[in-house]
Amino acid sequence: MDVPTRWNSTFLMLDSTLPLKEAFGRLEQIDRNYKLNPSEDEWKVAYIVHDCLKKIYDATNHFSGNSFPTSNVFFPDICKLQLKLKEWENSDHDFIRNMAGPMKEKFEKYWDECCLVLAIAVVFDPRFKLALVEYNYNAIYGENAKKYVDRVRSAIVDLFVEYGGELNPSFGYACGSDVEESNFTGANKESDDISDVMFSNFDKWYYRSKSSTIRDYEKSELQSPISLLDIERRTTMDSSLAYIVTLVVIPLSISLIFLIRKRNSSCANLPPGTSGWPMVGENLQFALLGPQKFVNDRMKKYSPEVFQTSLLGEKMAIFCGAQGNKFLFTNENKLLTSWWPQSMKKALLFPEFVENSLKEVSALKRSFMHDILKPEALKQYIPVMDAMAREHIEKEWAPRKEVKVFPLSKKYTFDLACRLFLSVVDPDHIKKLADPFHLVTNGMFSVPIDFPGTAYNGAIKGGKMVRQELLKVIRQRRKELMENKESEAAGRDLLSRMLLVTDEDGQFMSEMEISNNIIGLLVASYETTSTAVTFVLKHLAELPHIYKEVLREQTEIAKTKGPDDLLTWEDIEKMKYSWNVARESLRVTPPAQGAFRESVTDFTYAGFTVPKGWKTFWTVHTTHKNPKYFPVPEKFDPSRFEGSGPAPYTFVPFGGGPRMCPGKEYARLEVLVFMYRIVTTFQLEKAIPNEKIVYHASPVPANGLPVRLQPHGR
């Protein structure tokens, strides 16, 4: 199943865990390092969730534990679960209500794809025919039930027409009008409580409605032979009959699926591709293959321009190549709008301000975010970046013969972000932000099961702590500004400037809006910039001839500086070759793999229709690793960026269009300043020559990129 809805595995986990409640408490007493013992409130929630998920688990067992697991056996359970999810969605318990929302959303995607096939199977079961479908659809759809029942009837007609059957034009509902009243309480001896209640209520409904003139349908050629099989539902069908029903229902159902898809494809020429398994999509393949191979394989199989898949529970069109990038970037805010996966939004942001933060921010506020990150505004931060880089290297690198680059890069970039964005310099205060922030980045792309001890639960808790701490900082700064300290604070950091900006109506940004924006900047600096720094140093350690040229350029700059002088904007502008090296590193190992968008209307691209509501994804690899745009793409060659550089829309580590990463220039300065301090201080040698690269949200050296340090002059 899709990651937000691993209902049965979650139930089994809870079913095994709840009897061990006291053991968790004892473990906490004897092991001081154990910090994950759930609170009493969390245990109460676990018991409630366990009872809810048991109904789903029992329904699954009813189907999978049956000797002949046909759709007609499963249909009543699925309908009951549909009603249960509606009930949970309106629960008085906040946790159950919040849990039920995404569960129902995912369930309905499965239901939309499969309910027609399940209903057809029930109609072909002579014990039920269309009566059971009508009963359940009345419970689920209420006044709209007739429309869905008619859809089932129409599908049956299509099946018979497809196979050359001649139907009576007066073909009516194939209800079991000859079925005698019984006390039957289940379709099968293996049925569970869900089915018992379902069929008991069905009996009452059926015989009440049977006497109504509304149920006086004409018999059709389809109905008549089935009606001859007057089988009481209490009587379990013997193995041979069940086997025959299976042989009939399965091919007819499969045929129906193809008919439906054929009909849909005639209405809209969707991009080629596959959605994978229902509910599962192609998430597993994406994770196992990695983004580059996943996309390349499907470009070869389906289309080099655009193909469809299903990721994160969403129908998705993957756009490929420079033309795909151009189309998405130039149609931002026209055909497309920004979209974040639900797991990221829940872990990172104040949810009540997510839509404003992502879609409806005023033009002035959006312009402001770009203005404060332009080169002119960032020039003043270069000496601060350099001073912090020098201090960081003296403290964390110089005393050691070997270091792990990746964790140290993350520490430097986060410390610097706290200083420049918030003016937070106290190590203890930074730690109060960094520790929970690490939980966030560690779990925001994990399996989103919100249960104590999971990475996703840690991400949500960490996100709450980060937001609470940020609100304290924001409120304190706002207080300073209100006490007429603007002259000291206004130009000091990004937070102060955010507090002072207003929109067209003179309205200030809310504290939660500011928090969401700062969190976005922190994620970019903590994840993507630290990854960029790490892989630049990786390539310098691997390629001595590249390192030599960078050292030559940086040494020329160092000769113009005194021992205590800090870098300036003019120095940065001289680092031409160094920036080409950094850009080539971003091409070969881009920190961000691409970005999602959501279509706001149906549109056509490359002859295919992308429907409204579909998500889109562009990926850096279809151009960065394409020999059409970068000859011999596996070769590390900084000269690609000399002169006019790559063709438009081919080098896209920062995206493009109106939503190009606003921190592009900030990242450039941070990378170049750190390169300068490292290269002029050490020569690097990889401790693990063939260290593997793994992919989470970004590429990560499996062992943290340990390098040996050789200080110059020794």
XYZ file of C-alpha atoms in Angstrom:
714
model
C 0.000 0.000 0.000
C 0.946 3.630 -0.317
C 3.135 4.889 2.502
C 0.501 7.014 4.312
C -1.764 3.971 4.510
C 0.203 0.946 5.648
C -2.787 0.119 7.779
C -2.293 -3.601 8.343
C 1.430 -3.416 9.095
C 0.691 -0.593 11.533
C -2.015 -2.716 13.166
C 0.349 -5.683 13.529
C 2.993 -3.404 15.024
C 0.489 -2.053 17.547
C -0.928 -5.498 18.240
C 2.565 -6.709 19.138
C 3.557 -3.567 21.010
C 0.569 -2.827 23.246
C 0.985 -5.939 25.441
C 4.550 -4.734 26.125
C 3.517 -1.365 27.550
C 5.054 -2.059 30.964
C 8.257 -3.325 29.362
C 8.833 0.069 27.732
C 8.566 1.710 31.133
C 11.060 -0.719 32.667
C 13.447 -0.207 29.756
C 13.391 3.536 30.383
C 14.268 2.925 34.037
C 17.245 0.658 33.368
C 18.604 2.304 30.200
C 19.295 6.021 30.472
C 19.911 6.263 26.725
C 16.380 5.102 25.945
C 14.317 8.252 25.307
C 11.397 6.966 23.242
C 9.003 5.629 25.881
C 5.533 6.828 24.821
C 3.590 9.011 27.217
C 0.317 7.860 28.760
C -1.618 9.987 26.268
C 0.288 8.385 23.405
C -0.551 4.923 24.732
C -4.239 5.880 24.854
C -4.065 7.008 21.239
C -2.327 3.761 20.308
C -5.167 1.692 21.807
C -7.775 3.710 19.915
C -5.865 3.427 16.632
C -5.420 -0.303 17.226
C -9.185 -0.802 17.561
C -9.846 1.160 14.371
C -7.206 -0.601 12.299
C -8.386 -4.005 13.520
C -11.509 -3.576 11.418
C -9.356 -3.132 8.325
C -7.142 -6.058 9.291
C -10.152 -8.336 9.838
C -11.566 -7.353 6.462
C -8.245 -8.184 4.823
C -8.159 -11.582 6.512
C -11.701 -12.262 5.384
C -10.545 -11.820 1.812
C -7.023 -13.252 1.881
C -7.946 -16.091 4.252
C -10.719 -17.321 1.989
C -10.134 -20.431 -0.090
C -11.599 -18.637 -3.109
C -10.890 -14.917 -2.613
C -13.187 -13.486 -5.261
C -14.303 -9.877 -5.472
C -17.903 -10.710 -4.595
C -16.686 -11.935 -1.193
C -14.694 -8.773 -0.578
C -17.248 -6.192 -1.756
C -19.355 -5.936 1.446
C -16.252 -5.509 3.592
C -14.900 -2.752 1.360
C -18.229 -0.936 1.483
C -18.316 -1.196 5.262
C -14.802 0.223 5.489
C -15.873 3.135 3.291
C -18.572 3.935 5.852
C -16.191 3.432 8.771
C -13.701 5.895 7.309
C -16.465 8.478 7.020
C -17.344 7.817 10.657
C -13.705 8.180 11.775
C -13.326 11.349 9.737
C -16.070 12.906 11.890
C -14.718 11.479 15.151
C -14.604 13.636 18.275
C -11.030 12.436 18.821
C -8.558 14.784 17.098
C -5.973 12.085 16.383
C -8.508 9.723 14.789
C -9.987 12.560 12.768
C -6.558 13.652 11.515
C -5.595 10.048 10.795
C -8.808 9.334 8.915
C -8.449 12.261 6.506
C -5.440 10.987 4.518
C -6.628 7.382 4.986
C -9.950 8.223 3.363
C -8.214 10.177 0.604
C -6.019 7.188 -0.290
C -8.877 4.730 0.108
C -11.060 6.708 -2.273
C -8.359 6.579 -4.952
C -8.423 2.788 -4.668
C -12.218 2.842 -4.556
C -12.497 4.992 -7.684
C -10.321 2.561 -9.635
C -11.748 -0.709 -8.320
C -15.336 -0.224 -7.120
C -16.811 -0.871 -10.561
C -14.958 -4.169 -10.959
C -15.982 -5.259 -7.459
C -19.610 -4.370 -8.156
C -19.611 -6.342 -11.431
C -18.436 -9.407 -9.522
C -21.336 -9.071 -7.091
C -23.857 -8.777 -9.932
C -22.599 -12.051 -11.417
C -23.062 -13.795 -8.078
C -26.584 -15.314 -8.324
C -27.077 -14.921 -4.570
C -26.948 -11.126 -4.735
C -27.141 -9.731 -8.260
C -27.547 -5.961 -8.268
C -29.539 -5.771 -5.041
C -26.476 -5.884 -2.792
C -24.754 -3.221 -4.887
C -27.808 -0.997 -4.663
C -28.048 -1.490 -0.904
C -24.413 -0.543 -0.295
C -24.422 2.366 -2.718
C -27.481 3.768 -0.950
C -25.544 3.680 2.322
C -22.431 5.250 0.777
C -23.823 7.760 -1.720
C -27.276 8.509 -0.321
C -29.359 10.518 -2.782
C -26.715 10.094 -5.499
C -26.797 6.288 -5.342
C -28.861 5.827 -8.505
C -26.181 7.484 -10.640
C -23.560 4.973 -9.456
C -25.897 1.984 -9.738
C -26.669 3.022 -13.312
C -22.933 3.154 -13.959
C -22.645 -0.514 -12.922
C -25.586 -1.446 -15.110
C -24.063 0.405 -18.070
C -20.730 -1.356 -17.558
C -22.420 -4.761 -17.667
C -24.083 -3.794 -20.928
C -20.694 -2.732 -22.319
C -19.223 -6.104 -21.382
C -21.922 -8.039 -23.147
C -21.773 -5.786 -26.198
C -17.995 -6.265 -26.310
C -18.440 -10.042 -26.388
C -21.207 -9.955 -28.979
C -24.157 -10.535 -26.657
C -27.568 -9.312 -27.772
C -29.323 -7.585 -24.910
C -32.967 -6.834 -24.488
C -33.311 -3.027 -24.626
C -35.491 -3.251 -21.539
C -32.717 -4.903 -19.546
C -33.279 -3.906 -15.954
C -31.547 -4.321 -12.655
C -30.418 -7.921 -12.269
C -31.811 -8.229 -8.784
C -32.476 -11.572 -7.197
C -36.234 -11.246 -7.190
C -36.732 -14.957 -6.569
C -34.496 -15.162 -3.503
C -36.542 -16.265 -0.527
C -36.306 -14.650 2.874
C -33.760 -16.179 5.205
C -31.904 -15.445 8.398
C -28.591 -15.479 6.591
C -25.909 -13.449 8.358
C -22.941 -13.800 6.055
C -21.858 -14.607 2.537
C -19.492 -17.276 3.695
C -18.799 -19.238 6.867
C -15.459 -17.478 6.986
C -17.141 -14.062 7.255
C -16.327 -11.693 10.109
C -18.432 -9.311 12.185
C -18.352 -6.644 9.497
C -20.060 -8.931 7.001
C -22.488 -10.340 9.579
C -23.890 -6.927 10.345
C -23.809 -5.933 6.699
C -25.882 -8.892 5.501
C -28.284 -8.751 8.426
C -29.098 -5.157 7.547
C -29.183 -6.058 3.857
C -31.846 -8.702 4.494
C -34.082 -6.164 6.206
C -33.554 -3.594 3.456
C -34.104 -6.072 0.633
C -37.406 -7.459 1.825
C -38.664 -4.030 2.781
C -37.855 -2.656 -0.677
C -39.048 -5.815 -2.458
C -42.661 -4.996 -1.736
C -42.303 -1.520 -3.220
C -43.481 -0.878 -6.749
C -40.140 0.799 -7.342
C -38.569 -2.682 -7.369
C -40.900 -4.040 -10.055
C -38.334 -4.394 -12.840
C -38.704 -6.248 -16.092
C -36.609 -9.356 -16.493
C -33.887 -9.285 -19.129
C -32.097 -12.030 -21.004
C -29.215 -11.541 -18.591
C -31.458 -11.765 -15.542
C -33.593 -14.734 -16.535
C -31.043 -17.567 -16.563
C -29.436 -16.277 -13.402
C -32.803 -16.130 -11.665
C -33.261 -19.859 -12.270
C -30.451 -20.436 -9.779
C -32.589 -19.847 -6.676
C -29.817 -20.180 -4.118
C -30.365 -19.154 -0.527
C -27.488 -17.019 0.659
C -27.183 -19.090 3.823
C -26.043 -22.021 1.701
C -22.317 -21.845 1.083
C -21.436 -22.404 -2.538
C -19.472 -25.587 -2.995
C -15.900 -25.496 -4.232
C -16.652 -26.272 -7.842
C -19.270 -23.542 -8.198
C -17.027 -21.007 -6.473
C -14.223 -21.985 -8.817
C -16.492 -21.494 -11.828
C -17.575 -18.078 -10.559
C -13.922 -17.163 -10.140
C -13.129 -18.201 -13.702
C -16.023 -16.125 -15.006
C -15.613 -13.024 -12.875
C -11.858 -12.546 -13.196
C -11.631 -12.394 -17.021
C -14.777 -10.272 -17.220
C -13.399 -7.901 -14.602
C -10.068 -7.655 -16.372
C -11.867 -6.994 -19.624
C -13.882 -4.279 -17.934
C -10.722 -2.603 -16.688
C -9.331 -2.484 -20.209
C -12.644 -1.203 -21.543
C -12.692 1.594 -18.990
C -9.097 2.535 -19.715
C -9.775 2.407 -23.442
C -12.787 4.684 -23.001
C -10.814 7.102 -20.825
C -7.903 7.175 -23.237
C -10.242 8.069 -26.066
C -11.436 11.073 -24.080
C -7.998 12.271 -23.102
C -4.672 11.317 -24.659
C -2.796 10.916 -21.397
C 1.007 10.659 -21.311
C 2.234 7.082 -21.773
C 3.362 5.161 -18.729
C 1.965 3.217 -15.827
C 0.576 4.015 -12.407
C 1.980 0.814 -10.970
C -0.064 -1.157 -8.475
C -3.216 0.392 -6.995
C -2.352 2.351 -3.833
C 1.336 1.431 -4.151
C 2.103 3.275 -7.354
C 5.773 3.198 -8.326
C 7.184 4.440 -5.026
C 9.179 1.269 -4.445
C 10.779 1.343 -7.888
C 11.659 5.019 -7.465
C 13.332 4.317 -4.119
C 15.226 1.232 -5.297
C 16.405 2.568 -8.652
C 17.081 6.147 -7.600
C 15.668 9.161 -9.446
C 18.133 9.087 -12.351
C 17.722 5.441 -13.394
C 13.983 5.474 -12.672
C 13.452 8.376 -15.063
C 15.919 7.191 -17.722
C 14.360 3.718 -17.904
C 10.894 5.171 -18.435
C 12.075 7.726 -20.969
C 13.385 4.835 -23.074
C 10.258 2.730 -22.563
C 7.510 5.345 -22.907
C 8.568 8.772 -24.145
C 11.684 10.983 -23.970
C 9.442 14.049 -23.492
C 6.837 13.220 -20.848
C 5.483 10.093 -19.185
C 3.070 9.320 -16.383
C 3.622 7.488 -13.121
C 2.237 7.435 -9.590
C 4.406 8.709 -6.732
C 3.513 9.765 -3.185
C -0.045 8.640 -3.853
C -0.469 11.109 -6.719
C -0.959 10.810 -10.455
C 2.158 12.441 -11.837
C 3.524 13.561 -15.193
C 7.328 13.543 -15.400
C 8.660 16.195 -17.803
C 12.003 15.496 -19.449
C 14.680 17.434 -21.279
C 15.280 21.126 -21.856
C 11.909 21.623 -23.559
C 10.119 20.051 -20.616
C 11.988 22.333 -18.221
C 11.172 25.367 -20.340
C 7.481 24.480 -20.512
C 7.139 24.097 -16.742
C 9.249 27.133 -15.850
C 7.474 29.469 -18.280
C 3.974 28.329 -17.331
C 4.373 28.840 -13.583
C 1.298 30.656 -12.206
C -0.477 30.083 -15.541
C -0.997 26.351 -15.934
C 0.840 25.267 -12.797
C 1.260 26.173 -9.165
C 3.628 24.979 -6.466
C 2.961 21.755 -4.583
C 4.645 20.074 -1.637
C 4.050 16.493 -0.488
C 1.776 16.339 2.544
C 4.503 14.699 4.636
C 6.834 17.666 4.148
C 4.168 20.241 4.916
C 3.110 18.468 8.097
C 6.654 18.114 9.389
C 7.943 21.556 8.450
C 5.339 24.272 8.394
C 2.469 25.904 10.213
C -0.294 24.120 8.262
C -2.789 26.967 8.538
C -0.396 29.180 6.557
C 0.894 26.622 4.065
C -1.330 27.724 1.187
C -0.450 31.391 1.715
C 3.205 30.512 1.995
C 3.200 28.514 -1.210
C 0.578 29.996 -3.515
C -1.031 33.247 -2.518
C 1.812 35.346 -1.186
C 1.415 38.906 -2.426
C 3.612 40.154 -5.241
C 5.371 42.598 -2.922
C 6.157 39.930 -0.332
C 7.405 37.530 -3.005
C 9.529 40.291 -4.512
C 10.892 41.089 -1.071
C 12.076 37.501 -0.568
C 14.033 37.743 -3.813
C 15.346 41.240 -3.068
C 16.878 40.322 0.295
C 18.765 37.457 -1.367
C 20.106 39.398 -4.344
C 23.873 39.996 -4.682
C 23.537 43.674 -3.735
C 21.877 42.756 -0.439
C 24.201 39.840 0.286
C 27.496 41.694 -0.226
C 27.467 42.848 3.391
C 27.406 39.222 4.572
C 30.616 38.091 2.838
C 32.954 39.168 5.693
C 30.647 37.425 8.191
C 30.664 34.245 6.092
C 34.458 34.356 5.856
C 34.985 35.015 9.563
C 32.708 32.128 10.500
C 34.348 29.811 7.946
C 37.803 30.614 9.327
C 36.640 30.104 12.917
C 34.888 26.848 12.013
C 37.971 25.427 10.272
C 40.286 26.412 13.119
C 38.007 24.735 15.645
C 36.658 21.674 13.810
C 39.262 20.861 11.114
C 42.731 22.111 12.009
C 43.209 20.027 15.203
C 42.474 16.768 13.343
C 44.235 14.634 10.750
C 40.975 13.228 9.392
C 37.438 14.601 9.366
C 34.034 13.705 7.952
C 33.111 16.438 5.528
C 29.342 16.007 5.350
C 28.399 16.443 9.032
C 30.862 19.336 9.405
C 29.460 21.035 6.305
C 25.970 20.767 7.773
C 27.140 22.253 11.054
C 28.850 25.180 9.329
C 25.934 25.983 7.017
C 23.373 25.803 9.837
C 25.453 27.932 12.215
C 25.912 30.493 9.452
C 22.190 30.509 8.622
C 21.289 31.122 12.270
C 23.733 34.030 12.362
C 22.658 35.679 9.101
C 18.932 34.978 9.212
C 18.264 35.344 12.944
C 21.392 36.871 14.555
C 21.515 33.801 16.794
C 25.151 33.138 17.714
C 24.983 31.513 21.148
C 26.015 27.831 20.720
C 23.390 26.626 23.203
C 20.659 28.543 21.406
C 21.810 27.191 18.040
C 21.739 23.679 19.488
C 18.119 24.198 20.600
C 17.299 24.799 16.952
C 19.735 22.332 15.378
C 18.801 19.201 17.350
C 15.076 19.223 16.492
C 15.878 20.452 12.989
C 17.997 17.356 12.470
C 14.942 15.270 13.423
C 12.934 17.147 10.806
C 15.364 16.630 7.933
C 15.988 13.033 8.967
C 12.312 12.108 8.857
C 10.431 14.414 6.516
C 10.996 12.042 3.571
C 10.620 8.832 5.571
C 7.595 6.520 5.581
C 4.921 8.856 7.001
C 3.634 6.665 9.827
C 2.981 8.995 12.734
C 3.607 6.642 15.657
C 6.050 7.101 18.556
C 9.529 5.913 17.661
C 9.220 6.319 13.883
C 11.381 8.793 11.965
C 8.293 10.574 10.688
C 6.927 10.999 14.208
C 10.310 12.428 15.173
C 10.134 14.838 12.238
C 6.714 16.098 13.315
C 7.843 16.549 16.917
C 11.063 18.201 15.776
C 9.108 20.530 13.496
C 6.902 21.629 16.383
C 9.954 22.369 18.524
C 11.623 24.344 15.729
C 8.487 26.393 15.121
C 8.036 27.093 18.832
C 11.638 28.243 19.162
C 11.375 30.399 16.048
C 8.227 32.061 17.379
C 10.122 33.020 20.531
C 12.879 34.616 18.448
C 10.372 36.372 16.170
C 8.344 37.780 19.069
C 11.447 39.009 20.857
C 12.679 40.750 17.714
C 9.266 42.309 17.089
C 9.326 43.634 20.645
C 12.733 45.212 20.016
C 11.463 46.887 16.868
C 8.386 48.237 18.642
C 10.663 49.770 21.269
C 12.178 51.996 18.579
C 15.302 49.945 18.070
C 14.839 49.846 14.292
C 18.154 51.592 13.657
C 20.008 48.748 15.338
C 17.984 45.859 14.001
C 16.480 46.844 10.642
C 19.493 46.035 8.505
C 20.948 43.441 10.793
C 19.469 40.200 9.490
C 16.735 38.722 7.330
C 14.320 38.321 10.237
C 14.282 42.026 11.031
C 13.643 42.870 7.403
C 10.801 40.357 7.213
C 9.188 41.941 10.255
C 9.269 45.356 8.589
C 7.973 44.464 5.118
C 4.322 45.157 4.256
C 2.062 44.267 1.353
C 0.041 46.554 -0.916
C -2.494 47.120 1.878
C 0.123 47.965 4.487
C -0.255 44.611 6.228
C 2.769 43.055 7.934
C 3.651 39.401 7.555
C 2.275 37.259 10.367
C 4.602 35.471 12.757
C 3.621 32.117 11.279
C 4.234 33.303 7.716
C 7.672 34.540 8.750
C 8.372 31.235 10.489
C 7.419 29.249 7.373
C 9.695 31.407 5.203
C 12.632 31.098 7.587
C 12.155 27.339 7.840
C 12.284 27.156 4.042
C 15.571 29.074 4.053
C 16.962 26.885 6.841
C 16.085 23.712 4.936
C 17.805 25.061 1.835
C 20.942 26.044 3.736
C 21.016 22.944 5.933
C 20.290 20.353 3.249
C 21.092 21.624 -0.233
C 23.950 24.052 0.446
C 25.724 21.662 2.801
C 25.360 18.943 0.151
C 26.784 21.278 -2.489
C 29.788 22.102 -0.266
C 30.340 18.414 0.478
C 30.459 17.307 -3.156
C 32.633 20.213 -4.262
C 35.213 19.064 -1.699
C 34.689 15.443 -2.773
C 35.597 16.289 -6.364
C 38.601 18.350 -5.249
C 39.840 15.372 -3.220
C 39.354 13.006 -6.176
C 40.821 15.191 -8.935
C 44.295 16.580 -8.146
C 44.540 18.519 -11.428
C 41.285 20.349 -10.648
C 42.396 21.019 -7.081
C 45.705 22.414 -8.368
C 43.975 24.974 -10.608
C 41.585 26.035 -7.844
C 44.520 26.421 -5.429
C 46.386 28.546 -7.975
C 43.422 30.907 -8.362
C 42.753 31.129 -4.631
C 46.431 31.676 -3.809
C 46.499 34.707 -6.131
C 43.617 36.173 -4.145
C 45.239 35.299 -0.802
C 48.418 37.166 -1.816
C 46.432 40.411 -1.881
C 45.147 39.903 1.665
C 46.724 40.513 5.035
C 46.743 37.698 7.622
C 43.590 39.045 9.297
C 41.840 40.425 6.219
C 38.471 38.981 5.267
C 37.127 38.307 1.806
C 35.208 40.995 -0.059
C 32.783 41.066 -2.978
C 35.669 41.950 -5.288
C 37.532 38.823 -4.169
C 34.502 36.632 -4.872
C 34.218 38.082 -8.381
C 37.780 36.916 -9.109
C 36.932 33.259 -8.383
C 35.929 32.444 -11.975
C 37.492 29.002 -12.250
C 36.464 28.037 -8.708
C 32.823 28.824 -9.514
C 33.052 26.797 -12.737
C 34.282 23.873 -10.631
C 31.391 24.352 -8.219
C 28.883 24.498 -11.081
C 30.288 21.346 -12.643
C 29.925 19.670 -9.252
C 26.291 20.827 -9.160
C 25.804 19.334 -12.615
C 27.343 15.973 -11.757
C 25.832 15.654 -8.269
C 22.953 18.116 -7.899
C 21.701 18.481 -4.301
C 18.066 18.896 -5.408
C 16.726 16.240 -7.762
C 13.929 18.385 -9.177
C 10.661 19.934 -8.015
C 6.941 19.250 -7.936
C 4.136 21.360 -9.340
C 0.350 20.938 -9.582
C -1.697 21.547 -12.719
C -4.488 24.084 -12.190
C -6.171 23.276 -15.506
C -6.056 20.666 -18.260
C -3.221 21.374 -20.678
C -1.486 19.723 -23.608
C 2.232 19.063 -23.966
C 3.995 17.069 -26.707
C 0.593 15.894 -27.945
C -0.485 14.529 -24.560
C -3.080 15.890 -22.135
C -2.182 16.459 -18.488
C -5.452 16.725 -16.509
C -6.199 19.333 -13.881
C -5.097 18.188 -10.439
C -2.256 15.997 -11.676
C 1.131 16.667 -10.166
C 4.179 17.297 -12.330
C 7.859 16.732 -11.662
C 10.916 17.971 -13.509
C 14.247 16.363 -12.824
C 17.779 17.673 -13.275
C 19.153 14.393 -14.621
C 17.348 14.472 -17.974
C 19.559 17.394 -18.988
C 22.564 17.305 -16.626
C 23.476 13.750 -17.634
C 22.336 13.989 -21.256
C 25.183 13.872 -23.845
C 22.997 15.970 -26.154
C 23.535 18.928 -23.826
C 26.772 17.945 -22.050
C 29.136 15.811 -24.175
C 30.724 12.934 -22.242
C 28.490 13.756 -19.249
C 30.316 11.430 -16.846
C 33.522 13.469 -17.255
C 34.149 16.241 -14.707
C 34.952 19.225 -16.923
C 34.658 22.795 -15.535
C 35.397 24.234 -18.994
C 31.756 23.518 -19.938
C 30.886 26.758 -18.161
C 33.363 29.005 -19.949
C 32.102 31.555 -22.446
C 28.339 31.478 -22.933
C 28.076 28.229 -20.961
C 25.336 25.596 -21.286
C 22.237 26.093 -23.426
C 19.162 27.581 -21.720
C 17.098 25.234 -19.517
C 19.811 22.540 -19.482
C 21.704 23.490 -16.301
C 18.992 23.716 -13.649
C 20.333 22.930 -10.140
C 18.379 25.930 -8.835
C 15.271 25.412 -10.944
C 13.977 28.161 -13.187
C 11.150 30.543 -13.914
C 9.334 32.643 -11.287
C 10.079 30.053 -8.607
C 13.790 29.693 -9.258
C 15.497 29.142 -5.919
C 15.835 32.637 -4.397
C 18.866 31.461 -2.440
C 20.977 30.810 -5.548
C 23.327 33.742 -4.924
C 23.495 33.007 -1.203
C 24.575 29.448 -2.009
C 27.207 30.698 -4.482
C 28.792 32.975 -1.885
C 28.725 30.329 0.827
C 30.301 27.659 -1.387
C 33.055 29.938 -2.711
C 33.963 31.339 0.716
C 34.227 27.832 2.165
C 36.225 26.598 -0.845
C 38.668 29.469 -0.356
C 39.293 28.677 3.313
C 39.619 24.914 2.809
C 41.784 24.978 -0.324
C 44.197 27.606 1.027
C 44.576 25.606 4.257
C 44.583 21.905 3.305
C 45.121 19.371 0.592
C 42.453 16.665 0.773
C 42.648 12.902 0.285
C 39.629 10.614 0.412
C 39.878 8.004 3.163
C 37.412 5.703 1.355
C 38.207 5.889 -2.384
C 35.031 4.137 -3.568
C 32.575 5.448 -1.000
C 28.991 4.872 -2.107
C 26.488 7.663 -2.640
C 22.979 7.039 -1.320
C 19.865 9.078 -2.037
C 17.478 10.466 0.547
C 16.084 13.901 -0.229
C 19.562 14.679 -1.582
C 22.614 12.583 -2.442
C 24.571 11.665 0.675
C 28.014 10.021 1.056
C 27.282 6.732 2.783
C 30.067 7.230 5.345
C 29.965 11.015 5.613
C 32.934 11.538 3.228
C 35.937 11.041 5.531
C 39.041 12.840 4.200
C 42.643 13.053 5.359
C 43.951 16.582 5.849
C 47.407 17.671 4.764
C 48.016 21.290 5.894
C 50.042 23.403 3.491
C 53.670 23.983 4.473
C 54.077 20.690 6.340
